Tab-separated table of C-alpha atoms in Angstrom:
chain	number	residue	atom	x	y	z
E	1	MET	CA	102.251	292.847	-45.798
E	2	GLU	CA	105.464	291.073	-44.816
E	3	ALA	CA	107.474	289.285	-47.494
E	4	VAL	CA	106.424	285.715	-48.343
E	5	ARG	CA	108.466	283.286	-50.418
E	6	THR	CA	106.878	282.835	-53.822
E	7	GLU	CA	107.001	279.052	-53.540
E	8	ASP	CA	105.146	279.222	-50.205
E	9	PHE	CA	102.578	281.537	-51.770
E	10	ILE	CA	101.917	279.124	-54.637
E	11	ARG	CA	101.467	276.231	-52.213
E	12	ALA	CA	99.143	278.306	-50.004
E	13	VAL	CA	96.794	279.136	-52.891
E	14	LYS	CA	96.972	275.515	-54.124
E	15	GLY	CA	98.059	276.763	-57.526
E	16	THR	CA	100.408	275.853	-60.328
E	17	ILE	CA	102.530	278.002	-62.625
E	18	ALA	CA	100.942	277.678	-66.066
E	19	ASN	CA	103.819	279.266	-68.000
E	20	SER	CA	106.741	277.775	-66.087
E	21	GLY	CA	109.425	279.087	-68.436
E	22	VAL	CA	108.870	282.680	-67.283
E	23	ALA	CA	111.120	284.051	-64.534
E	24	LYS	CA	109.456	284.770	-61.209
E	25	ARG	CA	110.538	286.771	-58.174
E	26	ASP	CA	111.795	284.984	-55.062
E	27	THR	CA	109.327	286.761	-52.754
E	28	ILE	CA	106.056	288.646	-52.894
E	29	HIS	CA	105.407	291.749	-50.820
E	30	SER	CA	101.879	292.847	-51.694
E	31	ILE	CA	98.716	291.754	-53.486
E	32	SER	CA	95.953	293.644	-55.285
E	33	ILE	CA	92.448	292.857	-56.521
E	34	ASP	CA	91.989	296.164	-58.384
E	35	SER	CA	93.755	296.465	-61.737
E	36	ARG	CA	93.482	300.266	-61.601
E	37	THR	CA	95.576	300.562	-58.446
E	38	VAL	CA	98.101	297.771	-58.983
E	39	ARG	CA	101.591	298.929	-58.051
E	40	GLU	CA	104.932	297.745	-59.350
E	41	GLY	CA	105.691	294.217	-58.147
E	42	GLU	CA	102.251	293.348	-56.748
E	43	VAL	CA	100.471	290.040	-57.310
E	44	PHE	CA	97.117	290.571	-59.031
E	45	PHE	CA	94.201	288.296	-58.106
E	46	ALA	CA	91.633	288.190	-60.921
E	47	LEU	CA	88.432	287.962	-58.885
E	48	ARG	CA	84.948	287.598	-60.304
E	49	GLY	CA	82.334	289.845	-58.666
E	50	GLU	CA	78.659	290.549	-59.279
E	51	ARG	CA	79.345	293.274	-61.854
E	52	PHE	CA	82.914	292.728	-63.038
E	53	ASP	CA	85.278	289.892	-63.837
E	54	GLY	CA	88.874	290.644	-62.893
E	55	HIS	CA	90.094	288.429	-65.727
E	56	ASP	CA	88.909	291.113	-68.160
E	57	PHE	CA	91.345	293.559	-66.570
E	58	ILE	CA	94.475	291.416	-66.513
E	59	PRO	CA	96.118	293.463	-69.331
E	60	GLU	CA	95.618	296.660	-67.311
E	61	ALA	CA	97.091	295.030	-64.189
E	62	ILE	CA	100.127	293.914	-66.178
E	63	SER	CA	100.647	297.361	-67.709
E	64	ASN	CA	100.490	298.882	-64.222
E	65	GLY	CA	103.342	296.690	-63.012
E	66	ALA	CA	101.910	293.414	-61.687
E	67	SER	CA	104.656	290.837	-61.152
E	68	MET	CA	102.356	287.803	-61.112
E	69	VAL	CA	98.702	287.029	-61.870
E	70	VAL	CA	96.448	284.550	-60.075
E	71	ALA	CA	93.790	283.406	-62.533
E	72	LYS	CA	91.101	280.777	-62.800
E	73	ARG	CA	92.044	277.543	-64.559
E	74	GLU	CA	88.927	277.699	-66.737
E	75	TRP	CA	89.902	281.163	-68.006
E	76	TRP	CA	93.465	280.077	-68.696
E	77	ASP	CA	92.339	277.074	-70.725
E	78	GLN	CA	89.886	279.140	-72.786
E	79	LYS	CA	91.695	282.465	-73.214
E	80	GLY	CA	95.031	282.766	-71.440
E	81	SER	CA	97.038	279.856	-72.777
E	82	GLY	CA	96.918	281.104	-76.349
E	83	SER	CA	98.905	284.266	-75.580
E	84	THR	CA	102.540	284.908	-74.716
E	85	HIS	CA	103.007	286.368	-71.247
E	86	SER	CA	106.118	287.974	-69.779
E	87	LEU	CA	105.182	287.247	-66.161
E	88	PRO	CA	104.095	284.081	-64.349
E	89	PHE	CA	100.434	283.065	-64.151
E	90	VAL	CA	99.383	281.050	-61.096
E	91	ILE	CA	96.366	278.959	-62.062
E	92	VAL	CA	93.790	277.927	-59.439
E	93	ASP	CA	90.302	276.446	-59.453
E	94	ASP	CA	88.735	279.474	-57.709
E	95	THR	CA	90.534	282.811	-57.305
E	96	LEU	CA	88.366	284.000	-54.400
E	97	LYS	CA	89.011	280.785	-52.499
E	98	ALA	CA	92.712	281.142	-53.302
E	99	LEU	CA	92.729	284.654	-51.821
E	100	GLY	CA	91.128	283.325	-48.633
E	101	ASP	CA	93.518	280.384	-48.485
E	102	PHE	CA	96.505	282.709	-48.738
E	103	ALA	CA	95.112	284.998	-46.017
E	104	ARG	CA	94.589	281.963	-43.777
E	105	TYR	CA	98.183	280.849	-44.389
E	106	TYR	CA	99.485	284.384	-43.798
E	107	ARG	CA	97.541	284.764	-40.529
E	108	GLY	CA	99.223	281.565	-39.315
E	109	LEU	CA	102.676	283.089	-39.752
E	110	PHE	CA	102.163	285.423	-36.789
E	111	ASP	CA	101.893	284.866	-33.061
E	112	LEU	CA	99.142	287.355	-32.323
E	113	LYS	CA	95.742	287.147	-30.676
E	114	VAL	CA	92.855	287.499	-33.110
E	115	VAL	CA	89.335	288.664	-32.242
E	116	GLY	CA	86.586	287.946	-34.790
E	117	ILE	CA	83.320	289.895	-34.552
E	118	THR	CA	80.039	289.039	-36.262
E	119	GLY	CA	76.449	290.143	-35.677
E	120	ALA	CA	73.427	291.719	-37.316
E	121	ASN	CA	74.152	295.224	-36.022
E	122	GLY	CA	77.122	297.132	-34.680
E	123	LYS	CA	80.068	295.135	-36.043
E	124	THR	CA	82.121	298.109	-37.194
E	125	THR	CA	81.476	300.156	-34.060
E	126	ALA	CA	82.266	297.186	-31.811
E	127	LYS	CA	85.453	296.524	-33.768
E	128	ASP	CA	86.572	300.144	-33.592
E	129	MET	CA	85.712	300.502	-29.897
E	130	THR	CA	87.509	297.265	-29.055
E	131	ALA	CA	90.538	298.498	-30.987
E	132	SER	CA	90.422	301.740	-28.998
E	133	VAL	CA	90.516	299.772	-25.743
E	134	LEU	CA	93.204	297.291	-26.748
E	135	SER	CA	95.382	300.089	-28.135
E	136	GLU	CA	95.911	301.146	-24.522
E	137	LYS	CA	98.234	298.144	-24.148
E	138	PHE	CA	98.891	296.522	-27.526
E	139	ARG	CA	99.794	297.309	-31.102
E	140	VAL	CA	96.492	296.559	-32.831
E	141	ARG	CA	95.641	295.658	-36.409
E	142	LYS	CA	91.958	295.957	-37.315
E	143	SER	CA	89.722	295.479	-40.341
E	144	ILE	CA	90.098	298.130	-42.988
E	145	GLY	CA	86.878	300.166	-42.763
E	146	ASN	CA	84.076	297.630	-42.991
E	147	TYR	CA	86.076	295.078	-45.007
E	148	ASN	CA	84.211	292.109	-43.578
E	149	ASN	CA	83.323	289.785	-46.459
E	150	LEU	CA	85.134	287.128	-48.490
E	151	PHE	CA	86.966	289.870	-50.366
E	152	GLY	CA	87.589	292.295	-47.511
E	153	LEU	CA	88.635	290.037	-44.637
E	154	PRO	CA	91.599	288.543	-46.528
E	155	LEU	CA	92.754	292.025	-47.551
E	156	SER	CA	92.590	293.153	-43.909
E	157	ILE	CA	94.477	290.097	-42.654
E	158	LEU	CA	97.191	290.664	-45.252
E	159	GLN	CA	97.892	294.021	-43.572
E	160	ILE	CA	99.227	292.252	-40.454
E	161	SER	CA	102.865	293.054	-39.698
E	162	GLU	CA	105.420	291.408	-37.420
E	163	SER	CA	105.023	294.139	-34.804
E	164	ASP	CA	101.252	293.646	-34.417
E	165	GLN	CA	100.146	291.996	-31.177
E	166	VAL	CA	96.359	291.792	-31.624
E	167	GLY	CA	94.114	291.618	-34.679
E	168	ILE	CA	90.429	292.610	-34.603
E	169	PHE	CA	88.422	291.653	-37.660
E	170	GLU	CA	84.775	291.946	-38.683
E	171	MET	CA	83.075	288.925	-40.189
E	172	GLY	CA	79.926	289.807	-42.094
E	173	MET	CA	77.633	287.679	-44.200
E	174	SER	CA	74.721	287.805	-46.604
E	175	ARG	CA	74.394	284.092	-47.342
E	176	PRO	CA	74.774	280.765	-45.520
E	177	GLY	CA	78.308	279.435	-45.301
E	178	GLU	CA	80.074	282.791	-45.364
E	179	VAL	CA	80.667	283.127	-41.610
E	180	ALA	CA	82.046	279.582	-41.567
E	181	ARG	CA	84.551	280.433	-44.281
E	182	LEU	CA	85.510	283.764	-42.696
E	183	THR	CA	86.089	282.074	-39.338
E	184	GLN	CA	88.303	279.491	-41.011
E	185	ILE	CA	90.303	282.267	-42.675
E	186	GLY	CA	90.634	284.479	-39.586
E	187	HIS	CA	91.190	281.641	-37.089
E	188	PRO	CA	90.120	283.817	-34.111
E	189	ASP	CA	91.153	283.175	-30.522
E	190	ILE	CA	88.010	285.013	-29.386
E	191	GLY	CA	84.845	284.796	-31.482
E	192	VAL	CA	82.228	287.468	-30.716
E	193	ILE	CA	78.562	287.278	-31.718
E	194	LEU	CA	76.987	290.670	-31.023
E	195	ASN	CA	73.350	289.906	-31.822
E	196	VAL	CA	70.941	288.307	-34.276
E	197	GLY	CA	68.263	290.183	-36.183
E	198	PRO	CA	66.364	290.617	-39.465
E	199	VAL	CA	69.167	291.219	-41.985
E	200	HIS	CA	69.766	289.868	-45.509
E	201	LEU	CA	66.397	288.083	-45.398
E	202	GLU	CA	66.253	288.241	-49.183
E	203	PHE	CA	68.886	285.503	-49.085
E	204	MET	CA	68.368	284.054	-45.593
E	205	GLN	CA	64.517	283.773	-45.553
E	206	SER	CA	64.124	283.995	-41.746
E	207	VAL	CA	65.778	285.368	-38.618
E	208	GLN	CA	66.255	281.785	-37.421
E	209	LYS	CA	68.346	281.111	-40.511
E	210	VAL	CA	70.349	284.270	-39.787
E	211	ALA	CA	71.001	282.812	-36.330
E	212	GLU	CA	72.154	279.536	-37.869
E	213	ALA	CA	74.532	281.475	-40.105
E	214	LYS	CA	76.007	283.261	-37.080
E	215	PHE	CA	76.315	279.921	-35.265
E	216	GLU	CA	78.757	278.936	-38.007
E	217	MET	CA	81.343	281.020	-36.169
E	218	LEU	CA	81.179	278.765	-33.116
E	219	GLN	CA	81.210	275.636	-35.237
E	220	ASN	CA	84.433	276.756	-36.921
E	221	LEU	CA	86.387	278.276	-34.037
E	222	PRO	CA	89.798	276.647	-33.557
E	223	GLU	CA	90.321	274.314	-30.619
E	224	GLY	CA	90.810	276.253	-27.387
E	225	ALA	CA	89.152	279.437	-28.671
E	226	LEU	CA	86.610	281.347	-26.572
E	227	ALA	CA	83.117	282.273	-27.764
E	228	LEU	CA	81.818	285.601	-26.411
E	229	LEU	CA	78.077	286.082	-26.954
E	230	ASN	CA	75.285	288.509	-26.123
E	231	GLY	CA	73.581	287.163	-23.005
E	232	ASP	CA	70.566	289.424	-23.595
E	233	ASP	CA	69.850	287.880	-27.013
E	234	SER	CA	67.651	284.765	-27.047
E	235	TYR	CA	69.225	283.472	-30.247
E	236	CYS	CA	72.700	283.757	-28.725
E	237	LEU	CA	71.567	281.947	-25.586
E	238	ASP	CA	70.260	279.123	-27.753
E	239	MET	CA	73.652	278.903	-29.458
E	240	ILE	CA	75.404	278.592	-26.107
E	241	SER	CA	73.097	275.734	-25.119
E	242	ARG	CA	74.256	273.855	-28.238
E	243	TRP	CA	77.916	274.842	-28.035
E	244	LYS	CA	80.333	272.350	-26.499
E	245	GLY	CA	83.295	274.717	-26.299
E	246	LYS	CA	84.167	277.493	-23.871
E	247	ALA	CA	81.714	280.403	-23.890
E	248	MET	CA	81.149	283.600	-21.912
E	249	THR	CA	78.418	286.216	-22.123
E	250	PHE	CA	78.009	289.986	-21.953
E	251	GLY	CA	74.872	291.991	-21.253
E	252	ALA	CA	72.596	293.364	-18.562
E	253	ALA	CA	71.179	290.003	-17.438
E	254	ALA	CA	72.249	288.781	-14.014
E	255	THR	CA	73.609	285.589	-15.558
E	256	CYS	CA	76.117	287.405	-17.790
E	257	ASP	CA	79.844	287.127	-17.144
E	258	PHE	CA	80.453	290.738	-18.214
E	259	ARG	CA	77.631	292.984	-17.032
E	260	ALA	CA	76.358	296.507	-17.499
E	261	LEU	CA	75.080	297.806	-14.160
E	262	GLU	CA	73.509	301.150	-13.193
E	263	VAL	CA	72.733	302.115	-16.793
E	264	HIS	CA	71.874	305.767	-17.440
E	265	SER	CA	71.593	308.135	-20.407
E	266	ASN	CA	71.865	311.903	-20.234
E	267	SER	CA	69.524	314.300	-22.040
E	268	SER	CA	71.909	314.442	-24.997
E	269	GLY	CA	71.645	310.687	-25.538
E	270	TYR	CA	75.041	309.585	-24.202
E	271	PRO	CA	74.859	306.427	-22.049
E	272	SER	CA	76.922	305.421	-19.039
E	273	PHE	CA	77.115	302.258	-16.967
E	274	THR	CA	79.190	300.440	-14.399
E	275	PHE	CA	81.193	297.564	-15.831
E	276	ASN	CA	81.129	294.492	-13.562
E	277	ASP	CA	81.166	296.650	-10.414
E	278	LEU	CA	84.708	297.625	-11.415
E	279	VAL	CA	84.569	300.979	-13.161
E	280	GLU	CA	82.062	303.527	-14.462
E	281	LEU	CA	82.161	303.989	-18.225
E	282	LYS	CA	80.794	307.164	-19.823
E	283	LEU	CA	80.407	306.577	-23.542
E	284	SER	CA	81.276	309.240	-26.098
E	285	VAL	CA	78.907	307.689	-28.648
E	286	LEU	CA	75.142	308.053	-28.721
E	287	GLY	CA	72.537	305.409	-27.966
E	288	ASP	CA	71.875	302.800	-25.291
E	289	TYR	CA	72.399	300.102	-27.932
E	290	ASN	CA	76.100	301.008	-27.891
E	291	ILE	CA	76.323	299.646	-24.354
E	292	HIS	CA	76.615	296.153	-25.812
E	293	ASN	CA	79.446	297.330	-28.056
E	294	ALA	CA	81.183	298.840	-25.033
E	295	LEU	CA	80.677	295.588	-23.133
E	296	VAL	CA	82.378	293.666	-25.938
E	297	ALA	CA	85.325	296.058	-25.862
E	298	SER	CA	85.517	295.850	-22.065
E	299	ALA	CA	85.154	292.067	-21.988
E	300	VAL	CA	87.851	291.511	-24.610
E	301	GLY	CA	90.081	293.977	-22.784
E	302	THR	CA	89.588	292.077	-19.532
E	303	LEU	CA	90.265	288.727	-21.199
E	304	LEU	CA	93.513	290.069	-22.642
E	305	GLY	CA	94.730	291.471	-19.344
E	306	LEU	CA	93.890	295.180	-19.399
E	307	THR	CA	93.194	296.984	-16.135
E	308	PRO	CA	89.827	298.671	-15.449
E	309	GLU	CA	91.568	302.037	-15.809
E	310	GLU	CA	92.940	301.119	-19.241
E	311	ILE	CA	89.509	299.889	-20.318
E	312	LYS	CA	87.900	303.122	-19.142
E	313	ARG	CA	90.373	305.265	-21.101
E	314	GLY	CA	89.898	303.225	-24.254
E	315	VAL	CA	86.097	303.208	-24.118
E	316	GLU	CA	85.685	306.864	-23.237
E	317	ARG	CA	88.097	308.211	-25.850
E	318	PHE	CA	86.283	306.372	-28.633
E	319	ALA	CA	84.272	309.066	-30.415
E	320	GLY	CA	82.493	306.910	-32.974
E	321	THR	CA	82.730	305.691	-36.544
E	322	PRO	CA	81.777	307.905	-39.515
E	323	MET	CA	78.159	307.587	-40.676
E	324	ARG	CA	77.241	305.368	-37.710
E	325	MET	CA	75.103	307.637	-35.515
E	326	GLN	CA	77.722	310.353	-35.835
E	327	LYS	CA	76.674	313.596	-34.172
E	328	VAL	CA	77.527	316.709	-36.175
E	329	SER	CA	76.705	320.309	-35.240
E	330	VAL	CA	76.379	322.906	-38.004
E	331	GLY	CA	75.214	326.432	-37.295
E	332	GLY	CA	73.141	325.329	-34.309
E	333	LEU	CA	71.615	322.386	-36.189
E	334	THR	CA	72.358	318.911	-34.794
E	335	ILE	CA	72.651	316.162	-37.409
E	336	LEU	CA	72.591	312.493	-36.426
E	337	ASP	CA	74.328	310.916	-39.398
E	338	ASP	CA	73.397	307.230	-39.345
E	339	SER	CA	73.357	306.965	-43.108
E	340	TYR	CA	75.755	304.061	-43.536
E	341	ASN	CA	73.156	301.295	-43.373
E	342	ALA	CA	69.784	300.289	-41.969
E	343	ASN	CA	67.715	297.285	-40.995
E	344	PRO	CA	64.585	297.062	-38.819
E	345	THR	CA	66.525	296.747	-35.552
E	346	SER	CA	68.956	299.588	-36.184
E	347	MET	CA	66.151	301.798	-37.510
E	348	ARG	CA	64.175	301.148	-34.337
E	349	ASN	CA	67.219	301.955	-32.201
E	350	ALA	CA	67.753	305.244	-34.027
E	351	LEU	CA	64.152	306.377	-33.594
E	352	GLU	CA	64.158	305.451	-29.908
E	353	LEU	CA	67.333	307.470	-29.390
E	354	LEU	CA	65.864	310.496	-31.156
E	355	SER	CA	62.702	310.267	-29.062
E	356	GLN	CA	64.786	310.409	-25.856
E	357	MET	CA	66.890	313.417	-26.850
E	358	LYS	CA	65.975	316.872	-25.580
E	359	THR	CA	65.845	319.852	-27.920
E	360	LYS	CA	64.380	323.340	-28.024
E	361	GLY	CA	63.698	322.979	-31.733
E	362	LYS	CA	62.082	320.432	-34.013
E	363	LYS	CA	62.853	316.748	-34.370
E	364	VAL	CA	63.144	315.766	-38.024
E	365	ALA	CA	63.883	312.297	-39.425
E	366	VAL	CA	64.843	311.410	-42.988
E	367	LEU	CA	64.313	307.662	-43.444
E	368	GLY	CA	64.905	305.653	-46.602
E	369	ASP	CA	64.519	302.132	-47.889
E	370	MET	CA	65.785	299.141	-45.901
E	371	LEU	CA	66.978	296.587	-48.443
E	372	GLU	CA	67.416	292.796	-48.622
E	373	LEU	CA	64.501	292.027	-46.287
E	374	GLY	CA	62.768	289.435	-48.433
E	375	GLU	CA	59.042	288.723	-48.433
E	376	ARG	CA	58.396	290.703	-45.226
E	377	THR	CA	59.916	293.877	-46.669
E	378	LYS	CA	56.633	295.800	-46.731
E	379	VAL	CA	55.705	294.736	-43.209
E	380	TYR	CA	59.037	295.850	-41.771
E	381	HIS	CA	58.712	299.287	-43.369
E	382	GLN	CA	55.145	299.639	-42.135
E	383	GLU	CA	56.263	298.777	-38.604
E	384	ILE	CA	58.907	301.510	-38.764
E	385	GLY	CA	56.239	303.938	-39.928
E	386	HIS	CA	54.037	303.099	-36.938
E	387	LEU	CA	57.016	303.553	-34.612
E	388	ALA	CA	57.983	306.866	-36.223
E	389	ALA	CA	54.459	308.134	-35.600
E	390	LYS	CA	54.946	307.536	-31.854
E	391	SER	CA	58.522	308.823	-31.594
E	392	GLY	CA	57.860	312.494	-30.925
E	393	LEU	CA	58.868	313.649	-34.401
E	394	ASP	CA	57.752	316.972	-35.794
E	395	ILE	CA	58.575	316.112	-39.404
E	396	LEU	CA	59.088	312.725	-41.057
E	397	VAL	CA	60.674	312.707	-44.502
E	398	THR	CA	60.910	309.438	-46.419
E	399	VAL	CA	62.963	308.570	-49.496
E	400	GLY	CA	62.335	305.824	-52.043
E	401	GLU	CA	59.521	303.445	-52.874
E	402	LEU	CA	59.804	301.487	-49.639
E	403	GLY	CA	60.243	304.731	-47.745
E	404	GLY	CA	56.769	305.510	-49.029
E	405	GLU	CA	55.492	302.544	-47.004
E	406	ILE	CA	56.992	304.162	-43.896
E	407	ALA	CA	55.273	307.439	-44.759
E	408	ALA	CA	51.896	305.808	-45.396
E	409	SER	CA	51.994	304.004	-42.063
E	410	ALA	CA	52.877	307.188	-40.186
E	411	ALA	CA	50.185	309.295	-41.858
E	412	GLY	CA	47.425	310.568	-39.611
E	413	ALA	CA	49.646	311.003	-36.583
E	414	GLU	CA	50.473	314.388	-35.075
E	415	LEU	CA	53.464	315.037	-37.305
E	416	ARG	CA	54.091	316.316	-40.791
E	417	VAL	CA	54.920	313.563	-43.288
E	418	GLU	CA	56.596	314.186	-46.645
E	419	SER	CA	57.650	311.485	-49.097
E	420	PHE	CA	60.102	311.808	-51.994
E	421	PRO	CA	60.977	309.198	-54.622
E	422	ARG	CA	64.642	310.260	-54.799
E	423	ARG	CA	67.187	311.717	-52.398
E	424	GLU	CA	68.007	314.622	-54.737
E	425	GLU	CA	64.664	316.261	-53.932
E	426	VAL	CA	65.055	316.089	-50.165
E	427	VAL	CA	67.738	318.717	-49.556
E	428	ASP	CA	65.774	321.742	-50.790
E	429	PHE	CA	62.805	320.725	-48.658
E	430	LEU	CA	64.953	320.317	-45.549
E	431	LEU	CA	66.685	323.661	-45.998
E	432	GLY	CA	63.289	325.323	-46.072
E	433	GLU	CA	62.260	323.674	-42.800
E	434	LEU	CA	65.355	323.341	-40.611
E	435	SER	CA	66.291	325.968	-38.055
E	436	GLN	CA	68.824	326.511	-35.313
E	437	GLY	CA	68.102	324.156	-32.391
E	438	ASP	CA	66.613	321.375	-34.534
E	439	ILE	CA	67.777	317.743	-34.569
E	440	LEU	CA	67.939	315.916	-37.905
E	441	LEU	CA	68.255	312.115	-38.102
E	442	VAL	CA	69.281	310.590	-41.450
E	443	LYS	CA	69.146	306.813	-41.958
E	444	ALA	CA	68.674	304.254	-44.749
E	445	SER	CA	70.353	301.285	-46.357
E	446	ARG	CA	73.743	301.990	-47.898
E	447	ALA	CA	72.567	301.801	-51.498
E	448	ILE	CA	70.149	304.710	-50.984
E	449	GLY	CA	73.100	307.082	-50.581
E	450	LEU	CA	71.678	309.383	-47.918
E	451	GLU	CA	75.184	310.503	-46.957
E	452	GLU	CA	74.768	312.841	-49.933
E	453	VAL	CA	71.818	314.460	-48.148
E	454	VAL	CA	73.921	314.863	-44.999
E	455	ASP	CA	76.823	316.440	-46.888
E	456	LYS	CA	74.639	318.890	-48.798
E	457	VAL	CA	72.615	319.899	-45.750
E	458	LYS	CA	75.814	320.513	-43.770
E	459	SER	CA	77.292	322.661	-46.512
E	460	ARG	CA	74.209	324.634	-47.472
E	461	PHE	CA	72.790	325.092	-43.962
E	462	GLN	CA	76.063	326.673	-42.855
E	463	LYS	CA	75.964	329.030	-45.849
E	464	LYS	CA	72.339	329.820	-45.059
E	465	ARG	CA	73.329	330.728	-41.494
E	466	ASP	CA	76.242	332.862	-42.733
C-alpha cells in the first residue's frame, strides 16, 4: 500500500477521531483486519464476522503495534469511551463499510485499468489466466488468492502500487447486494460475468435470483465501462438484452464477439481452440470448461491492446491454480485435485472430464457434499449420483451425509460404490485400491476439507511405491 495522508483516510472512511487529544501520525502505510498479525504502525479495522468480533481483539492489536484503530460507534459508546487510550480511535457507523469506502477511495488514486470478474464458476482460474496474459505487456495486480468478498476485495485493492498498470479482481457473492457493493468498490473498466448457475441457493433461493445478483455488476459499472459476458449462457444473454451500456460477448456461438473455433481435446483432457481465426491456443489446464476462461483472458488481452502472439504465450504458460482441477502425478498415479470447492455445475464438469480421459488403469472419484444449495440440495446430489453412474467410473467413493445421496443414486450401476461419513476414513480405503496407472478425482465443497485426502494419498502412495 502507498502512503495516504491520515486526514484523507479519516474522510474516506467517513469517520471521526473519538479521542482527539491523542497524537496521530501524518500518514498511514498499511492496514490490518487480524489482530494476531498486526505490524508496527498499521491501522487496525475491528471487523465483525460470523464467528468473531474484531472489537474483542483491540487490546491485542494495540499490543502488537497498531497506530490507529477503526471501531464501530456503538462499541465506542458502550465500551471504548470509558478507557484511556494512547492511540487514536476512528469511530464509524460500520467498520466493514468503512473498509470498503477506503478501498474505493484508494483505487481512485491510481490511473490503472481495472478488470472485475464475477460468475458462478471459474472466477479464480479466469482471474489468474487473465493475469498471465496481461503480464506479457503490463505490470499486473490481482486479487490475493480468492479474496473476492466484502473483506477480501478491499484488502486486494489496497495492495495496488504506483507502478501497477492493470488490476484484476474477483467479485464473489453469497447474498443479494454484494456484487453491487463490490463493483462500487472496485470501479472496474471491464466487468466480466463468466456464467450463472446453482450456487449459494441457501441464501439466493433460485438460479434466477443468482442471475439477478450477477446483473448487479452491470447496474453498478461506472460510466463508459465495458461489460464482457458469456454469449453461450442464456442468463447472460438476458442481461445483455436489458443492459443499456456497452457490452461484448465471448463463447462458441456465432454471434459472439470473441469466439472459440475448431475446439478439440486430446486424450489427456487438455483442450485447444482457435481464437477469433487469429491464433491457435493450446491450454495447459484440463477441461473444456476452461475454454471460456481462456476466452475471457484472450478477450481482455485484445481489448487492452495485446497481440495474438502475446495472448498465446500468456494463455499457454498458465499451468493452473492450486486445488482447481490440478493434475498431480505420484508414483504412476494421476490425481485430479479439484478439492477447493464444488457446486452442481462444476461437479458435472469434473465428471465429464474424467469420463473423457484415457487410462490403462481404474477411474476413481471421491465426491463429497455440495453445500449452500437450499431446498433442492438432495435433488442436486441425486443428479450427480446418476451422472457418476454413467461416467465410466470403476470406483465411486462418497464423503459426508449428502455424499451418501450421491452414493445411493449411483448404486446398482456397473461400478463399485463406497460411502464414508467422514474424510478421515477415506485414505486407508483408497490406498488399498489405487494402483499405478489409475486416475483419482477428488472434489467437494471447501468446508469438507478433501484437500487433506489429496495430501495424505500423495504422501502415502509414494511411500507405498517406494
